[in-house]
PDB file of C-alpha atoms in Angstrom:
ATOM      1  CA  MET A  23      19.374 -44.995  76.145  1.00 92.00           C
ATOM      2  CA  ARG A  24      20.338 -48.624  76.807  1.00 95.00           C
ATOM      3  CA  LEU A  25      18.723 -49.833  73.588  1.00 98.00           C
ATOM      4  CA  GLU A  26      19.975 -47.213  71.157  1.00 97.00           C
ATOM      5  CA  GLY A  27      20.436 -48.802  67.748  1.00 95.00           C
ATOM      6  CA  LYS A  28      18.495 -51.971  68.660  1.00 98.00           C
ATOM      7  CA  ARG A  29      15.813 -53.184  66.257  1.00 98.00           C
ATOM      8  CA  ILE A  30      12.964 -54.899  68.084  1.00 98.00           C
ATOM      9  CA  VAL A  31       9.715 -56.662  67.167  1.00 98.00           C
ATOM     10  CA  VAL A  32       7.027 -56.896  69.867  1.00 98.00           C
ATOM     11  CA  THR A  33       4.121 -59.223  69.124  1.00 98.00           C
ATOM     12  CA  GLY A  34       0.756 -58.253  70.573  1.00 97.00           C
ATOM     13  CA  GLY A  35       2.220 -54.815  71.211  1.00 97.00           C
ATOM     14  CA  ALA A  36      -0.775 -52.644  70.402  1.00 97.00           C
ATOM     15  CA  ASN A  37      -2.655 -52.894  73.695  1.00 95.00           C
ATOM     16  CA  GLY A  38      -2.257 -53.636  77.397  1.00 93.00           C
ATOM     17  CA  LEU A  39       1.128 -54.629  78.754  1.00 95.00           C
ATOM     18  CA  GLY A  40       2.433 -55.101  75.227  1.00 97.00           C
ATOM     19  CA  ALA A  41       1.912 -51.416  74.524  1.00 97.00           C
ATOM     20  CA  GLU A  42       3.714 -50.521  77.759  1.00 97.00           C
ATOM     21  CA  TYR A  43       6.671 -52.673  76.717  1.00 98.00           C
ATOM     22  CA  VAL A  44       6.732 -50.890  73.353  1.00 98.00           C
ATOM     23  CA  ARG A  45       6.721 -47.472  75.038  1.00 98.00           C
ATOM     24  CA  ALA A  46       9.563 -48.452  77.367  1.00 98.00           C
ATOM     25  CA  LEU A  47      11.734 -49.969  74.635  1.00 98.00           C
ATOM     26  CA  HIS A  48      11.181 -46.986  72.357  1.00 98.00           C
ATOM     27  CA  ALA A  49      12.021 -44.576  75.183  1.00 98.00           C
ATOM     28  CA  GLU A  50      15.359 -46.375  75.618  1.00 98.00           C
ATOM     29  CA  GLY A  51      16.283 -45.651  72.009  1.00 98.00           C
ATOM     30  CA  ALA A  52      15.135 -48.787  70.171  1.00 98.00           C
ATOM     31  CA  GLN A  53      13.407 -48.937  66.830  1.00 98.00           C
ATOM     32  CA  VAL A  54      10.252 -50.978  67.430  1.00 98.00           C
ATOM     33  CA  VAL A  55       7.811 -52.667  65.078  1.00 98.00           C
ATOM     34  CA  ILE A  56       4.543 -53.913  66.563  1.00 98.00           C
ATOM     35  CA  PHE A  57       2.966 -57.127  65.259  1.00 98.00           C
ATOM     36  CA  ASP A  58      -0.749 -57.171  66.035  1.00 97.00           C
ATOM     37  CA  ILE A  59      -4.165 -58.114  64.666  1.00 96.00           C
ATOM     38  CA  ASP A  60      -5.559 -54.724  65.789  1.00 96.00           C
ATOM     39  CA  PRO A  61      -4.312 -52.244  63.164  1.00 95.00           C
ATOM     40  CA  GLY A  62      -6.236 -49.329  64.661  1.00 97.00           C
ATOM     41  CA  ALA A  63      -4.596 -49.601  68.090  1.00 97.00           C
ATOM     42  CA  ALA A  64      -1.181 -50.318  66.568  1.00 97.00           C
ATOM     43  CA  ALA A  65      -1.401 -47.295  64.287  1.00 96.00           C
ATOM     44  CA  ALA A  66      -2.496 -45.089  67.191  1.00 97.00           C
ATOM     45  CA  LEU A  67       0.470 -46.192  69.311  1.00 97.00           C
ATOM     46  CA  GLY A  68       2.842 -45.670  66.403  1.00 96.00           C
ATOM     47  CA  GLU A  69       1.461 -42.163  65.918  1.00 96.00           C
ATOM     48  CA  GLU A  70       1.825 -41.471  69.652  1.00 97.00           C
ATOM     49  CA  LEU A  71       5.486 -42.513  69.723  1.00 97.00           C
ATOM     50  CA  GLY A  72       6.445 -41.071  66.351  1.00 95.00           C
ATOM     51  CA  PRO A  73       9.601 -41.938  64.393  1.00 96.00           C
ATOM     52  CA  GLY A  74      11.134 -45.269  65.279  1.00 97.00           C
ATOM     53  CA  CYS A  75       7.828 -47.071  65.890  1.00 98.00           C
ATOM     54  CA  GLY A  76       5.835 -48.844  63.195  1.00 97.00           C
ATOM     55  CA  PHE A  77       3.489 -51.804  62.915  1.00 97.00           C
ATOM     56  CA  GLU A  78       2.627 -54.832  60.822  1.00 97.00           C
ATOM     57  CA  VAL A  79      -0.717 -56.599  60.827  1.00 97.00           C
ATOM     58  CA  ALA A  80       0.106 -60.206  61.676  1.00 97.00           C
ATOM     59  CA  ASP A  81      -1.563 -63.264  63.187  1.00 97.00           C
ATOM     60  CA  VAL A  82       1.199 -64.925  65.212  1.00 97.00           C
ATOM     61  CA  SER A  83      -0.229 -68.401  64.667  1.00 95.00           C
ATOM     62  CA  VAL A  84      -0.151 -68.175  60.847  1.00 97.00           C
ATOM     63  CA  PRO A  85       3.350 -68.804  59.426  1.00 97.00           C
ATOM     64  CA  ASP A  86       2.787 -66.999  56.112  1.00 97.00           C
ATOM     65  CA  SER A  87       1.459 -63.920  57.903  1.00 96.00           C
ATOM     66  CA  VAL A  88       4.378 -63.906  60.344  1.00 98.00           C
ATOM     67  CA  GLU A  89       7.078 -64.455  57.729  1.00 97.00           C
ATOM     68  CA  ALA A  90       5.744 -61.606  55.592  1.00 98.00           C
ATOM     69  CA  ALA A  91       5.617 -59.329  58.640  1.00 98.00           C
ATOM     70  CA  PHE A  92       9.222 -60.124  59.588  1.00 98.00           C
ATOM     71  CA  ALA A  93      10.441 -59.512  56.057  1.00 98.00           C
ATOM     72  CA  SER A  94       8.725 -56.115  56.035  1.00 98.00           C
ATOM     73  CA  ALA A  95       9.884 -55.207  59.553  1.00 98.00           C
ATOM     74  CA  ALA A  96      13.510 -56.164  58.838  1.00 97.00           C
ATOM     75  CA  GLU A  97      13.468 -54.096  55.655  1.00 97.00           C
ATOM     76  CA  ARG A  98      11.930 -51.149  57.527  1.00 96.00           C
ATOM     77  CA  MET A  99      14.489 -51.254  60.372  1.00 98.00           C
ATOM     78  CA  GLY A 100      17.484 -52.543  58.439  1.00 98.00           C
ATOM     79  CA  GLY A 101      17.508 -55.844  60.327  1.00 98.00           C
ATOM     80  CA  LEU A 102      16.395 -57.411  63.604  1.00 98.00           C
ATOM     81  CA  ASP A 103      18.127 -57.684  66.985  1.00 98.00           C
ATOM     82  CA  VAL A 104      15.380 -58.641  69.448  1.00 98.00           C
ATOM     83  CA  LEU A 105      12.054 -60.498  69.336  1.00 98.00           C
ATOM     84  CA  VAL A 106       9.589 -60.091  72.203  1.00 98.00           C
ATOM     85  CA  ASN A 107       6.940 -62.837  72.083  1.00 98.00           C
ATOM     86  CA  ASN A 108       4.173 -61.072  73.993  1.00 98.00           C
ATOM     87  CA  ALA A 109       0.999 -61.898  72.043  1.00 97.00           C
ATOM     88  CA  GLY A 110      -1.391 -64.063  74.003  1.00 96.00           C
ATOM     89  CA  VAL A 111      -4.924 -64.779  75.141  1.00 95.00           C
ATOM     90  CA  TYR A 112      -5.926 -65.489  78.743  1.00 89.00           C
ATOM     91  CA  PRO A 113      -9.559 -66.546  79.064  1.00 90.00           C
ATOM     92  CA  HIS A 114     -10.920 -67.626  82.435  1.00 89.00           C
ATOM     93  CA  ARG A 115     -12.937 -70.846  82.237  1.00 93.00           C
ATOM     94  CA  ALA A 116     -13.574 -73.730  84.601  1.00 94.00           C
ATOM     95  CA  LEU A 117     -11.840 -76.924  83.500  1.00 94.00           C
ATOM     96  CA  GLU A 118     -15.133 -78.783  83.079  1.00 95.00           C
ATOM     97  CA  LYS A 119     -16.310 -76.081  80.643  1.00 96.00           C
ATOM     98  CA  ILE A 120     -13.182 -75.898  78.470  1.00 95.00           C
ATOM     99  CA  SER A 121     -14.002 -77.331  75.062  1.00 96.00           C
ATOM    100  CA  HIS A 122     -11.416 -78.771  72.711  1.00 97.00           C
ATOM    101  CA  GLY A 123     -11.889 -75.663  70.596  1.00 96.00           C
ATOM    102  CA  ASP A 124     -11.171 -73.431  73.603  1.00 96.00           C
ATOM    103  CA  TRP A 125      -8.047 -75.451  74.371  1.00 97.00           C
ATOM    104  CA  ARG A 126      -6.745 -75.334  70.815  1.00 97.00           C
ATOM    105  CA  ASN A 127      -7.347 -71.583  70.477  1.00 97.00           C
ATOM    106  CA  VAL A 128      -5.273 -70.847  73.580  1.00 97.00           C
ATOM    107  CA  MET A 129      -2.497 -73.199  72.442  1.00 98.00           C
ATOM    108  CA  ARG A 130      -2.609 -71.809  68.895  1.00 97.00           C
ATOM    109  CA  VAL A 131      -1.911 -68.244  70.024  1.00 97.00           C
ATOM    110  CA  ASN A 132       0.099 -68.662  73.222  1.00 98.00           C
ATOM    111  CA  LEU A 133       2.315 -71.632  72.374  1.00 98.00           C
ATOM    112  CA  ASP A 134       2.229 -72.151  68.609  1.00 98.00           C
ATOM    113  CA  GLY A 135       2.634 -68.383  68.149  1.00 98.00           C
ATOM    114  CA  VAL A 136       5.907 -68.358  70.077  1.00 98.00           C
ATOM    115  CA  PHE A 137       7.291 -71.191  67.957  1.00 98.00           C
ATOM    116  CA  VAL A 138       6.092 -69.650  64.687  1.00 98.00           C
ATOM    117  CA  CYS A 139       7.485 -66.193  65.459  1.00 98.00           C
ATOM    118  CA  THR A 140      10.798 -67.449  66.825  1.00 98.00           C
ATOM    119  CA  SER A 141      11.294 -69.706  63.814  1.00 98.00           C
ATOM    120  CA  ALA A 142      10.532 -66.853  61.414  1.00 98.00           C
ATOM    121  CA  ALA A 143      12.885 -64.500  63.267  1.00 98.00           C
ATOM    122  CA  LEU A 144      15.903 -66.827  63.239  1.00 98.00           C
ATOM    123  CA  ASP A 145      17.327 -65.956  59.830  1.00 97.00           C
ATOM    124  CA  HIS A 146      17.045 -62.231  60.602  1.00 98.00           C
ATOM    125  CA  LEU A 147      18.700 -62.604  64.012  1.00 98.00           C
ATOM    126  CA  ARG A 148      21.505 -64.719  62.553  1.00 98.00           C
ATOM    127  CA  ALA A 149      22.027 -62.152  59.802  1.00 97.00           C
ATOM    128  CA  ALA A 150      22.552 -59.549  62.543  1.00 97.00           C
ATOM    129  CA  GLY A 151      25.249 -61.726  64.122  1.00 97.00           C
ATOM    130  CA  GLY A 152      23.036 -62.764  67.042  1.00 98.00           C
ATOM    131  CA  GLY A 153      20.324 -61.281  69.188  1.00 98.00           C
ATOM    132  CA  LYS A 154      17.723 -61.942  71.830  1.00 98.00           C
ATOM    133  CA  VAL A 155      14.334 -63.591  72.217  1.00 98.00           C
ATOM    134  CA  VAL A 156      12.168 -62.662  75.200  1.00 98.00           C
ATOM    135  CA  ASN A 157       9.068 -64.753  75.927  1.00 98.00           C
ATOM    136  CA  ILE A 158       6.226 -63.785  78.239  1.00 98.00           C
ATOM    137  CA  VAL A 159       5.053 -66.492  80.634  1.00 98.00           C
ATOM    138  CA  THR A 160       3.255 -66.090  83.987  1.00 96.00           C
ATOM    139  CA  ASN A 161       3.768 -66.539  87.717  1.00 94.00           C
ATOM    140  CA  LEU A 162       0.746 -68.876  87.590  1.00 93.00           C
ATOM    141  CA  LEU A 163       3.188 -71.612  86.588  1.00 93.00           C
ATOM    142  CA  TRP A 164       3.887 -71.860  90.326  1.00 92.00           C
ATOM    143  CA  VAL A 165       0.434 -70.943  91.660  1.00 87.00           C
ATOM    144  CA  MET A 166      -2.548 -73.302  91.544  1.00 85.00           C
ATOM    145  CA  ALA A 167      -4.999 -70.717  90.206  1.00 85.00           C
ATOM    146  CA  PRO A 168      -8.538 -71.846  89.305  1.00 88.00           C
ATOM    147  CA  ASP A 169     -10.195 -71.535  85.885  1.00 92.00           C
ATOM    148  CA  MET A 170      -6.897 -71.121  84.019  1.00 92.00           C
ATOM    149  CA  ALA A 171      -5.755 -74.681  83.238  1.00 96.00           C
ATOM    150  CA  HIS A 172      -5.516 -74.124  79.470  1.00 97.00           C
ATOM    151  CA  TYR A 173      -3.696 -70.795  79.890  1.00 96.00           C
ATOM    152  CA  ILE A 174      -1.227 -72.183  82.451  1.00 96.00           C
ATOM    153  CA  ALA A 175      -0.581 -75.236  80.266  1.00 97.00           C
ATOM    154  CA  SER A 176       0.199 -73.025  77.278  1.00 98.00           C
ATOM    155  CA  LYS A 177       2.629 -70.879  79.264  1.00 98.00           C
ATOM    156  CA  SER A 178       4.263 -74.000  80.708  1.00 97.00           C
ATOM    157  CA  GLY A 179       4.940 -74.971  77.116  1.00 98.00           C
ATOM    158  CA  VAL A 180       6.481 -71.562  76.426  1.00 98.00           C
ATOM    159  CA  LEU A 181       8.793 -71.951  79.420  1.00 98.00           C
ATOM    160  CA  GLY A 182       9.755 -75.442  78.215  1.00 98.00           C
ATOM    161  CA  PHE A 183      10.463 -74.041  74.758  1.00 98.00           C
ATOM    162  CA  THR A 184      12.615 -71.301  76.314  1.00 98.00           C
ATOM    163  CA  ARG A 185      14.678 -73.860  78.203  1.00 98.00           C
ATOM    164  CA  GLY A 186      14.843 -76.295  75.305  1.00 97.00           C
ATOM    165  CA  ALA A 187      15.871 -73.734  72.691  1.00 98.00           C
ATOM    166  CA  ALA A 188      18.586 -71.995  74.725  1.00 98.00           C
ATOM    167  CA  ARG A 189      21.469 -74.340  73.865  1.00 97.00           C
ATOM    168  CA  GLU A 190      20.713 -74.465  70.149  1.00 97.00           C
ATOM    169  CA  LEU A 191      20.238 -70.716  69.813  1.00 98.00           C
ATOM    170  CA  ALA A 192      23.478 -70.031  71.691  1.00 98.00           C
ATOM    171  CA  SER A 193      25.460 -71.486  68.797  1.00 96.00           C
ATOM    172  CA  TRP A 194      24.228 -68.514  66.715  1.00 97.00           C
ATOM    173  CA  GLY A 195      24.834 -65.915  69.399  1.00 98.00           C
ATOM    174  CA  ILE A 196      21.153 -65.721  70.343  1.00 98.00           C
ATOM    175  CA  THR A 197      19.919 -65.729  73.949  1.00 98.00           C
ATOM    176  CA  ILE A 198      16.367 -66.646  74.941  1.00 98.00           C
ATOM    177  CA  ASN A 199      14.769 -65.847  78.284  1.00 98.00           C
ATOM    178  CA  ALA A 200      11.311 -65.475  79.795  1.00 98.00           C
ATOM    179  CA  LEU A 201       9.580 -62.806  81.865  1.00 98.00           C
ATOM    180  CA  ALA A 202       6.879 -64.016  84.277  1.00 97.00           C
ATOM    181  CA  PRO A 203       4.582 -61.227  85.507  1.00 96.00           C
ATOM    182  CA  GLY A 204       2.080 -61.559  88.287  1.00 92.00           C
ATOM    183  CA  ALA A 205      -1.441 -60.136  88.210  1.00 85.00           C
ATOM    184  CA  ASN A 206      -1.197 -56.682  86.690  1.00 80.00           C
ATOM    185  CA  MET A 207      -3.448 -53.745  87.608  1.00 70.00           C
ATOM    186  CA  PRO A 208      -4.748 -52.425  84.276  1.00 64.00           C
ATOM    187  CA  PRO A 209      -5.532 -48.752  83.632  1.00 57.00           C
ATOM    188  CA  GLY A 210      -8.892 -47.646  85.019  1.00 57.00           C
ATOM    189  CA  GLU A 211     -10.788 -49.360  87.778  1.00 56.00           C
ATOM    190  CA  PHE A 212     -11.853 -52.948  88.264  1.00 59.00           C
ATOM    191  CA  ASP A 213     -15.466 -53.789  88.947  1.00 68.00           C
ATOM    192  CA  GLN A 214     -16.243 -54.955  92.472  1.00 69.00           C
ATOM    193  CA  ALA A 215     -15.439 -58.605  91.721  1.00 67.00           C
ATOM    194  CA  GLY A 216     -12.118 -57.585  90.172  1.00 71.00           C
ATOM    195  CA  GLN A 217     -11.205 -55.444  93.154  1.00 76.00           C
ATOM    196  CA  GLU A 218     -11.970 -58.318  95.515  1.00 80.00           C
ATOM    197  CA  ARG A 219      -9.829 -60.650  93.413  1.00 79.00           C
ATOM    198  CA  MET A 220      -6.955 -58.138  93.434  1.00 83.00           C
ATOM    199  CA  ARG A 221      -7.144 -57.865  97.222  1.00 86.00           C
ATOM    200  CA  GLU A 222      -6.952 -61.662  97.407  1.00 84.00           C
ATOM    201  CA  ILE A 223      -3.883 -61.712  95.155  1.00 85.00           C
ATOM    202  CA  ILE A 224      -2.146 -58.990  97.174  1.00 88.00           C
ATOM    203  CA  GLY A 225      -2.745 -61.138 100.251  1.00 87.00           C
ATOM    204  CA  TYR A 226      -0.438 -63.795  98.761  1.00 87.00           C
ATOM    205  CA  GLN A 227       2.294 -61.281  97.971  1.00 90.00           C
ATOM    206  CA  VAL A 228       5.064 -60.222 100.326  1.00 92.00           C
ATOM    207  CA  ILE A 229       4.900 -56.743  98.737  1.00 94.00           C
ATOM    208  CA  LYS A 230       1.449 -55.527  99.698  1.00 92.00           C
ATOM    209  CA  ARG A 231       0.351 -53.458  96.725  1.00 90.00           C
ATOM    210  CA  PRO A 232      -0.924 -54.056  93.195  1.00 89.00           C
ATOM    211  CA  GLN A 233       1.503 -54.678  90.372  1.00 90.00           C
ATOM    212  CA  PHE A 234       1.591 -51.965  87.714  1.00 91.00           C
ATOM    213  CA  ALA A 235       3.067 -51.947  84.226  1.00 93.00           C
ATOM    214  CA  CYS A 236       6.024 -49.862  85.418  1.00 94.00           C
ATOM    215  CA  ASP A 237       7.031 -52.771  87.658  1.00 95.00           C
ATOM    216  CA  LEU A 238       7.647 -54.870  84.538  1.00 97.00           C
ATOM    217  CA  THR A 239       9.015 -52.495  81.922  1.00 97.00           C
ATOM    218  CA  GLY A 240      12.428 -52.163  83.585  1.00 97.00           C
ATOM    219  CA  ALA A 241      12.813 -55.934  83.523  1.00 97.00           C
ATOM    220  CA  MET A 242      11.839 -55.982  79.866  1.00 98.00           C
ATOM    221  CA  VAL A 243      14.466 -53.359  79.017  1.00 98.00           C
ATOM    222  CA  PHE A 244      17.046 -55.398  80.950  1.00 98.00           C
ATOM    223  CA  LEU A 245      16.213 -58.596  79.043  1.00 98.00           C
ATOM    224  CA  CYS A 246      16.438 -56.772  75.705  1.00 98.00           C
ATOM    225  CA  SER A 247      19.699 -54.983  76.529  1.00 98.00           C
ATOM    226  CA  SER A 248      23.340 -56.014  76.698  1.00 97.00           C
ATOM    227  CA  ASP A 249      22.975 -56.144  80.495  1.00 97.00           C
ATOM    228  CA  SER A 250      21.481 -59.641  80.087  1.00 98.00           C
ATOM    229  CA  ASP A 251      24.098 -60.958  77.635  1.00 97.00           C
ATOM    230  CA  PHE A 252      25.315 -63.694  80.033  1.00 98.00           C
ATOM    231  CA  MET A 253      21.832 -65.070  80.678  1.00 98.00           C
ATOM    232  CA  SER A 254      19.903 -67.618  78.629  1.00 98.00           C
ATOM    233  CA  GLY A 255      17.207 -70.230  79.215  1.00 98.00           C
ATOM    234  CA  GLN A 256      16.099 -68.443  82.386  1.00 98.00           C
ATOM    235  CA  VAL A 257      12.851 -67.029  83.735  1.00 97.00           C
ATOM    236  CA  LEU A 258      12.651 -63.710  85.588  1.00 97.00           C
ATOM    237  CA  CYS A 259       9.560 -63.716  87.827  1.00 96.00           C
ATOM    238  CA  ILE A 260       8.252 -60.317  88.945  1.00 95.00           C
ATOM    239  CA  ASP A 261       5.065 -60.724  90.962  1.00 93.00           C
ATOM    240  CA  GLY A 262       5.528 -58.992  94.299  1.00 93.00           C
ATOM    241  CA  GLY A 263       6.917 -62.137  95.901  1.00 93.00           C
ATOM    242  CA  VAL A 264       3.890 -64.418  95.777  1.00 89.00           C
ATOM    243  CA  ALA A 265       4.318 -66.584  98.850  1.00 66.00           C
ATOM    244  CA  THR A 266       2.945 -69.776  97.268  1.00 60.00           C
ATOM    245  CA  HIS A 267       5.958 -70.299  94.953  1.00 52.00           C
TER     246      HIS A 267
END
């Protein structure tokens, strides 16, 4: 129970890896509030986990929505200790086909959302005497993957924000770090093209198997716990040892 008594917000926590992070944090004793635009999935996860897990409907790129969600979450939990900026979109599109609208939508959610949520969380974290911010980036920052230029650019911005904010946040007792996953094997089965792509990815790894959510949740618990208190402005990359770093 490394997170007993911790009060955590996870953005984009209703589905996918976000939901797995929520399950892991809750299992370690944390109170968790999910911020998501999918109330059905968020409510279902909250019902699955029971007491200590709630949700707020929030669009991470809209300041008014986010500020209202933080006010409600802090009242519900009695404060805030940790923010996990997980919400994101990751469309595949060739560079020549990315419109300005496509570009702005990815930046709006992936990069602007991190700034908006972190800014809205600051007063609550300071009121708690300090805390932690954990941002999700990607191992593609070091891998020249095709059809992901807008996504990689947005996550590069998140890593830059993590580095740039670390010194200022430290003055309030707040650490900020990033977790960079590799290609994750989702529940169920890929179609044939997806399976071929996964085999290609595994070929670049020194650990020759797919990455699963359980490979990442331990790192998330570490970054949210007191075990990472002497760490800030850093990125923890967990991708099976992709050899092209």
